[in-house]
Coordinates of C-alpha atoms and ligand atoms in Angstrom, one line a residue:
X1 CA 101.1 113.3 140.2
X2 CA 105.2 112.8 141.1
X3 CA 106.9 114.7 138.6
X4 CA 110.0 112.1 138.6
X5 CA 113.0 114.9 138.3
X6 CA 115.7 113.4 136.6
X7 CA 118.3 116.2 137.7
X8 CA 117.3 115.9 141.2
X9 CA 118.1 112.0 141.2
X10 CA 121.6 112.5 138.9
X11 CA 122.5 115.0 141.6
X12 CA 122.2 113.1 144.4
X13 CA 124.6 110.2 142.3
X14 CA 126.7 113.2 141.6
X15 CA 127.1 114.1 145.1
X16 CA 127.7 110.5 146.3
X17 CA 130.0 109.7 143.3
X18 CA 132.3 113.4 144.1
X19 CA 132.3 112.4 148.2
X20 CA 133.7 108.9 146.8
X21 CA 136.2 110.7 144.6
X22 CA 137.8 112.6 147.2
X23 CA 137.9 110.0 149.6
X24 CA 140.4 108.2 147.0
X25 CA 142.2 110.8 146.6
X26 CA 142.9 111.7 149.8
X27 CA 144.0 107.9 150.0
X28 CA 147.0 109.3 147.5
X29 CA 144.8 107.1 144.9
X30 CA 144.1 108.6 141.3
X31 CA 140.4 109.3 140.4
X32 CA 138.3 107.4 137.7
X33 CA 139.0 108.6 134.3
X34 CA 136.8 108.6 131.4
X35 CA 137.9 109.1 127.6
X36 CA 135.4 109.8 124.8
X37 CA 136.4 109.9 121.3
X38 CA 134.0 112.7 119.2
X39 CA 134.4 112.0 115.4
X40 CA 132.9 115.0 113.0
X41 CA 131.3 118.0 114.5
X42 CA 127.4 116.9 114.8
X43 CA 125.8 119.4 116.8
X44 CA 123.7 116.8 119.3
X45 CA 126.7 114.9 119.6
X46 CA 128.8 117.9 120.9
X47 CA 126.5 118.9 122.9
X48 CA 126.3 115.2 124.5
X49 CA 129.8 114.8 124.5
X50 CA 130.6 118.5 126.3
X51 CA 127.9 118.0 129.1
X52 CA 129.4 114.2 129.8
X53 CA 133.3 116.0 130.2
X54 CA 132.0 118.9 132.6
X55 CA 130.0 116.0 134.7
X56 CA 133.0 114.5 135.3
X57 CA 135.1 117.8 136.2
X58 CA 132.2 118.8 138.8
X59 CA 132.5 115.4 140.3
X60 CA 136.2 115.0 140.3
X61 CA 136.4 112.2 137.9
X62 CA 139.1 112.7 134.8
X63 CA 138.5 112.9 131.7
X64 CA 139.7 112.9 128.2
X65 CA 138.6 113.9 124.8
X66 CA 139.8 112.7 121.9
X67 CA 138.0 115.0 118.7
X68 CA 138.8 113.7 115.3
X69 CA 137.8 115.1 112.4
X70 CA 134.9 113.3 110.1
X71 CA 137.6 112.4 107.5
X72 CA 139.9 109.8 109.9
X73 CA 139.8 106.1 108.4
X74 CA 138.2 103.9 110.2
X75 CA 141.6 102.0 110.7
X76 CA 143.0 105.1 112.4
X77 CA 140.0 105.2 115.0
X78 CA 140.2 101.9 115.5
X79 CA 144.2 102.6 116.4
X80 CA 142.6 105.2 118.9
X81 CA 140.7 102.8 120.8
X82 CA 143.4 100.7 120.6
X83 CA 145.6 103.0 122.9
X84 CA 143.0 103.5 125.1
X85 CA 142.1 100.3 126.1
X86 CA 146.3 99.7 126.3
X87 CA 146.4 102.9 128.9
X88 CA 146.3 101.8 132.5
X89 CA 144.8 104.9 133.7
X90 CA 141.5 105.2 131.8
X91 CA 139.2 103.1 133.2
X92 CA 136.1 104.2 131.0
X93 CA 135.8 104.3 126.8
X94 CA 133.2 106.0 125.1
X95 CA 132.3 107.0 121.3
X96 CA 129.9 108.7 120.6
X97 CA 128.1 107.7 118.0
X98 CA 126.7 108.0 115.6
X99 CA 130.2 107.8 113.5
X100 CA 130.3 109.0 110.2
X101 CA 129.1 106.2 107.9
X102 CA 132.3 105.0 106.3
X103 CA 133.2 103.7 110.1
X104 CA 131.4 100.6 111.1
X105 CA 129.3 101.1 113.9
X106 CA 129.9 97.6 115.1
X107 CA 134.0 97.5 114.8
X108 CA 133.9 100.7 116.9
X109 CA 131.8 98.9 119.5
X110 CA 133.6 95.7 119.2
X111 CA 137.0 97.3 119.5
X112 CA 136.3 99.0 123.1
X113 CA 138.2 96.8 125.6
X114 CA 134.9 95.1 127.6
X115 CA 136.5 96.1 131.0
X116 CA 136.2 100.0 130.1
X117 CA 132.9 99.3 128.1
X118 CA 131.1 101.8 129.9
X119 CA 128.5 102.6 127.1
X120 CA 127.4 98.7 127.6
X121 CA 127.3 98.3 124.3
X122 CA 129.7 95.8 123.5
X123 CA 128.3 92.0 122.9
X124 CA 130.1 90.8 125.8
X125 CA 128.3 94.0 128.1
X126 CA 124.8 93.1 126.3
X127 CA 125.4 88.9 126.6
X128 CA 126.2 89.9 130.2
X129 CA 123.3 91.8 131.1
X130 CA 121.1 89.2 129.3
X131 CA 122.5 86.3 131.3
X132 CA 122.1 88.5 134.8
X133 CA 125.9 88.5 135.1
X134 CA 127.1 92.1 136.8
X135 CA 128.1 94.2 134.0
X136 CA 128.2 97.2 132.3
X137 CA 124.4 98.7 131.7
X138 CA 124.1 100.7 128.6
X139 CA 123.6 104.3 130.5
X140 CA 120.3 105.4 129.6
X141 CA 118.5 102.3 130.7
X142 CA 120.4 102.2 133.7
X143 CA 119.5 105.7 134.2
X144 CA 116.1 105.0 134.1
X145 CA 116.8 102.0 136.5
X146 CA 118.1 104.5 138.8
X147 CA 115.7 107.4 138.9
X148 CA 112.7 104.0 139.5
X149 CA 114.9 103.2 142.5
X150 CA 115.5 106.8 143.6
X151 CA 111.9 107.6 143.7
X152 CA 110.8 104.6 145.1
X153 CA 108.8 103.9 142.4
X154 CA 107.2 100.0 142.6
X155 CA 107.9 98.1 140.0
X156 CA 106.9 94.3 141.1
X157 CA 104.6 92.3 138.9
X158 CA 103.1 95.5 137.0
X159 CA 103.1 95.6 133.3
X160 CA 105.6 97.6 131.6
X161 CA 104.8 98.9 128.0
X162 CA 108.4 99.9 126.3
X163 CA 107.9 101.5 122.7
X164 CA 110.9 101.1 121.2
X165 CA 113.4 98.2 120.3
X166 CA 116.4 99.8 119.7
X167 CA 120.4 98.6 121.0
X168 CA 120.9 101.9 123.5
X169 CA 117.2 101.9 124.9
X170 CA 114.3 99.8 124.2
X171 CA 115.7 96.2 124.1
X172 CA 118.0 96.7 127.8
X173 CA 115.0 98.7 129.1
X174 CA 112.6 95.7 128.5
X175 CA 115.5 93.3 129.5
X176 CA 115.9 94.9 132.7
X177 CA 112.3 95.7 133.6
X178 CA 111.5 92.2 133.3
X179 CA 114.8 90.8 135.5
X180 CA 114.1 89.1 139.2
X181 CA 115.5 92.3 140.9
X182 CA 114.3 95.8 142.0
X183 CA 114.2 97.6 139.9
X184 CA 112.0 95.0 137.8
X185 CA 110.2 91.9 138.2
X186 CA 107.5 93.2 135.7
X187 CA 106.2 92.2 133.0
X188 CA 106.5 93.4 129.8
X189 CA 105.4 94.3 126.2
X190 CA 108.0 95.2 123.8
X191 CA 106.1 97.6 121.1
X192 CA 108.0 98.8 117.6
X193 CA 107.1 100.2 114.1
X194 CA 105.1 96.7 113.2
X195 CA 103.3 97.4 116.5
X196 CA 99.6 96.9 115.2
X197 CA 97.4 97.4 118.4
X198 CA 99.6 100.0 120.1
X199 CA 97.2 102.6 121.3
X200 CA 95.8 99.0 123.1
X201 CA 98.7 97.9 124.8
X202 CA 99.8 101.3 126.1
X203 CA 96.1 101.5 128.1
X204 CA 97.1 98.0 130.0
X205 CA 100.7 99.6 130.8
X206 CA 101.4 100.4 134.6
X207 CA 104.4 101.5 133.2
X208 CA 105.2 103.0 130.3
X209 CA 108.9 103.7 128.9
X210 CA 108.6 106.0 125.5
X211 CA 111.1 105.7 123.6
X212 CA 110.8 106.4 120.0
X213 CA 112.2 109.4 119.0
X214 CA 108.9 111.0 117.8
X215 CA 107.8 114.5 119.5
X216 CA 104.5 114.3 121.7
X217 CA 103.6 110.6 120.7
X218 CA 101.9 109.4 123.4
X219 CA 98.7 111.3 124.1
X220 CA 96.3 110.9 126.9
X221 CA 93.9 108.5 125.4
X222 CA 96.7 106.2 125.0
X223 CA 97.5 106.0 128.9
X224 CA 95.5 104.6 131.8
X225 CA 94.9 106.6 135.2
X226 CA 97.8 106.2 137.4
X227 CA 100.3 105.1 135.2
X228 CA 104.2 105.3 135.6
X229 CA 105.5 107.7 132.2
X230 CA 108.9 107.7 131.4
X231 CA 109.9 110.2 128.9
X232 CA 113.0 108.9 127.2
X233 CA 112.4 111.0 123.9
X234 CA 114.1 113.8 122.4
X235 CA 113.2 115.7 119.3
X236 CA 114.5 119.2 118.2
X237 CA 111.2 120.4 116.9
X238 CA 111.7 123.8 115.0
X239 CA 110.8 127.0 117.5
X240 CA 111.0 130.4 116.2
X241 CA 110.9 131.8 119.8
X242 CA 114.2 129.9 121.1
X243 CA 117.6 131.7 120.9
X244 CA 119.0 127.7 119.2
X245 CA 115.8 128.4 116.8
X246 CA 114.8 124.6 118.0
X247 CA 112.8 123.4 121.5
X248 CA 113.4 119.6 122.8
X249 CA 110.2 117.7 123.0
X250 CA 110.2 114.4 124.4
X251 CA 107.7 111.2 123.1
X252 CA 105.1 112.2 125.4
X253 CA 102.6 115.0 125.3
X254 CA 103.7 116.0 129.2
X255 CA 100.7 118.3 129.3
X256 CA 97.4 115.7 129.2
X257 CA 99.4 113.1 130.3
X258 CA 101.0 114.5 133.2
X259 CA 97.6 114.7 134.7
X260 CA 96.5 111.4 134.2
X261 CA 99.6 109.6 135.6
X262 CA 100.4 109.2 138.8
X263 CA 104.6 109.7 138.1
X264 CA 106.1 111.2 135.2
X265 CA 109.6 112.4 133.7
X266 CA 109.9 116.0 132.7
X267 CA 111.7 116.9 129.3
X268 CA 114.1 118.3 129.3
X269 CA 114.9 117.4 133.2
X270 CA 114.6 113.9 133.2
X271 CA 115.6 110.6 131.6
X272 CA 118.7 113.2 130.3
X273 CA 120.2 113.7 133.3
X274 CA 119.7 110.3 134.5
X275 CA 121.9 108.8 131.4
X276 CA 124.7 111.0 132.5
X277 CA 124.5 109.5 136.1
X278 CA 124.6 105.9 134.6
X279 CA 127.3 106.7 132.4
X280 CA 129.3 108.3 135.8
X281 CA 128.2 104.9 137.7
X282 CA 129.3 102.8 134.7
X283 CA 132.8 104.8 134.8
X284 CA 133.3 104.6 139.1
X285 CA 132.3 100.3 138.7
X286 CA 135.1 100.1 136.1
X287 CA 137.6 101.8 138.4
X288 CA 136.4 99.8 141.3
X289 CA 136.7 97.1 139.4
X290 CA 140.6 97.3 138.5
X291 CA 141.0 98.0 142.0
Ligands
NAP301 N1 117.3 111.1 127.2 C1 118.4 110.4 126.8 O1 119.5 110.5 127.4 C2 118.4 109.7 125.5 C3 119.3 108.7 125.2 C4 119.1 107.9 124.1 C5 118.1 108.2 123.2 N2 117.3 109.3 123.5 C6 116.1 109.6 122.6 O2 115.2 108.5 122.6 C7 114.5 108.4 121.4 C8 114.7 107.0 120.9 O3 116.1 106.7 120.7 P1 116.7 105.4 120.0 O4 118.1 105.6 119.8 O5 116.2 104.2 120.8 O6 115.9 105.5 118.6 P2 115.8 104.5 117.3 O7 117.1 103.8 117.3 O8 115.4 105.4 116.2 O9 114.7 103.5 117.7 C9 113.3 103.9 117.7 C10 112.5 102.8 118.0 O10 111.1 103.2 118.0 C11 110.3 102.4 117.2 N3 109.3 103.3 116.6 C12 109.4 104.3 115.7 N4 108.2 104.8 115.4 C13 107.3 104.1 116.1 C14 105.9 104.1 116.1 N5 105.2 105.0 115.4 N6 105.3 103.2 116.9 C15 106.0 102.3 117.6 N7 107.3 102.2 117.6 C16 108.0 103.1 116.8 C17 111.3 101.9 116.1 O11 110.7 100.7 115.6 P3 111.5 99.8 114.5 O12 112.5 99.0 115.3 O13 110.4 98.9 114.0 O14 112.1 100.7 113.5 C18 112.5 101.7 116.9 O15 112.6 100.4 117.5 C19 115.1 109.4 120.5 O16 114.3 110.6 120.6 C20 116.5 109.7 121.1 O17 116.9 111.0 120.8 C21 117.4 110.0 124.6

């Protein structure tokens, strides 16, 4: 079993990405500069958001955060990304969602200028990435795309199982696994809620991407020997024993699984990481591309 370590891979983009970063700026040229708006004070979303602007200091990159309390208008926020997608030296948007639920989730998206789109969220990103065009990637698939490619895993006519449908994950994932390109070229089964022969399709996956937010779903009997597990799950499941109070389990119950696969992400460690390093590569593409 290849335990596929998702902070080995992001470092190794880190460390290309930083040699890349002073290289510009020894050209006299600025470095890549990523803003992210943080609405409200969600603890996960902090987190997130404070991991993402230390990346991009240990790599060089520039970056901005915008914090606004929970009680801004959505016409303010909107005004926000406004200015951001008018200044010339921010090449990447993000906000981090979820927003507090009198902002539309979908205005915020749609605002974002598509050239500094680097959460790939935005229709023209997603109609992009559909149609094979070059585009933004939302960054946890792309992660995942990444840490296949830095582990050599093979990926060519085998039969990927992604549980989950959602925007961020499921729906690129299956997109992208299915596209005429490494990574990809499988074939795939999209699984959801209305799923009614799950635990069946899961035992034909080569590959299987979990990805629906429920602690230590997939168990054992639900994988075939020598299958491809990616983690993408994570759940703050109550732990007296932890300083936080909480641990992070991902969708997959690492411990019978591991053993039966022949690759498998870690969580913490893996698919984490990995979403950073897409959101860095998302950020360097847009700079590159203004260039
Ligand atoms: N590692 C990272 O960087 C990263 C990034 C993003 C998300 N995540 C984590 O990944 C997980 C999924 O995130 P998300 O945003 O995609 O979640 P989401 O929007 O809640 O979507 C979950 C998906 O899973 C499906 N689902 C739920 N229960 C199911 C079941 N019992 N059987 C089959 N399908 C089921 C849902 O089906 P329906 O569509 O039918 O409701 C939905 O499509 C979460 O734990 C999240 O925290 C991690």
């Amino acid at each position: 079993m290849q335990l596929l370590d998702g902070k080995l891979a992001a470092q190794a983009i880190k460390e290309d990405l930083k040699k890349k970063t002073s290289a510009l700026q020894e050209q006299g040229k600025r470095s890549p500069h990523l803003a992210a708006i943080l609405v409200g004070t969600d603890g996960a979303s902090e987190t997130y958001v404070a991991s993402k602007v230390k990346t991009c200091a240990e790599i060089g990159f520039e970056s901005t955060l915008k914090r606004f309390p929970s009680t801004i208008s959505e016409e303010e926020l909107l005004r926000e990304i406004e200015e951001l997608n008018n200044n010339a030296d921010v090449d990447g948007i993000l906000v981090q969602l979820p927003v507090p639920k009198h902002i539309s989730d979908d205005k915020v998206i749609n605002a974002i200028d598509p050239s500094k789109d680097v959460d790939g969220f935005h229709p023209v990103s997603v109609g992009n990435m559909v149609s094979g065009t070059p585009t933004f990637i939302p960054a946890t698939p792309y992660g995942i795309l990444l840490l296949l490619e830095h582990f050599k895993v093979e990926t060519k006519g085998k039969h990927a199982v992604v549980i989950g449908r959602s925007h961020i994950v499921g729906t690129p994932m299956s997109i992208l696994l299915s596209r005429k390109a490494y990574p990809g070229n499988c074939t795939v089964t999209i699984c959801h809620s209305a799923t009614t022969n799950l635990k069946e399709i899961c035992l034909q996956g080569d590959i299987i991407v979990a990805a629906l937010g429920q602690a230590e779903f997939l168990t054992a009997d639900m994988v075939k020997e020598g299958a491809v597990i990616v983690d993408v799950g994570i759940t703050r499941v109550a732990d007296a024993s932890k300083k936080s109070g909480f641990a992070l389990k991902g969708d997959v119950k690492f411990d019978e699984v591991a053993p039966k696969s022949s690759a498998i992400t870690p969580v913490p460690g893996g698919v984490g990481p990995m979403t950073i390093a897409g959101l860095l590569m998302n950020t360097y593409n847009a700079y590159m591309k203004k260039q």
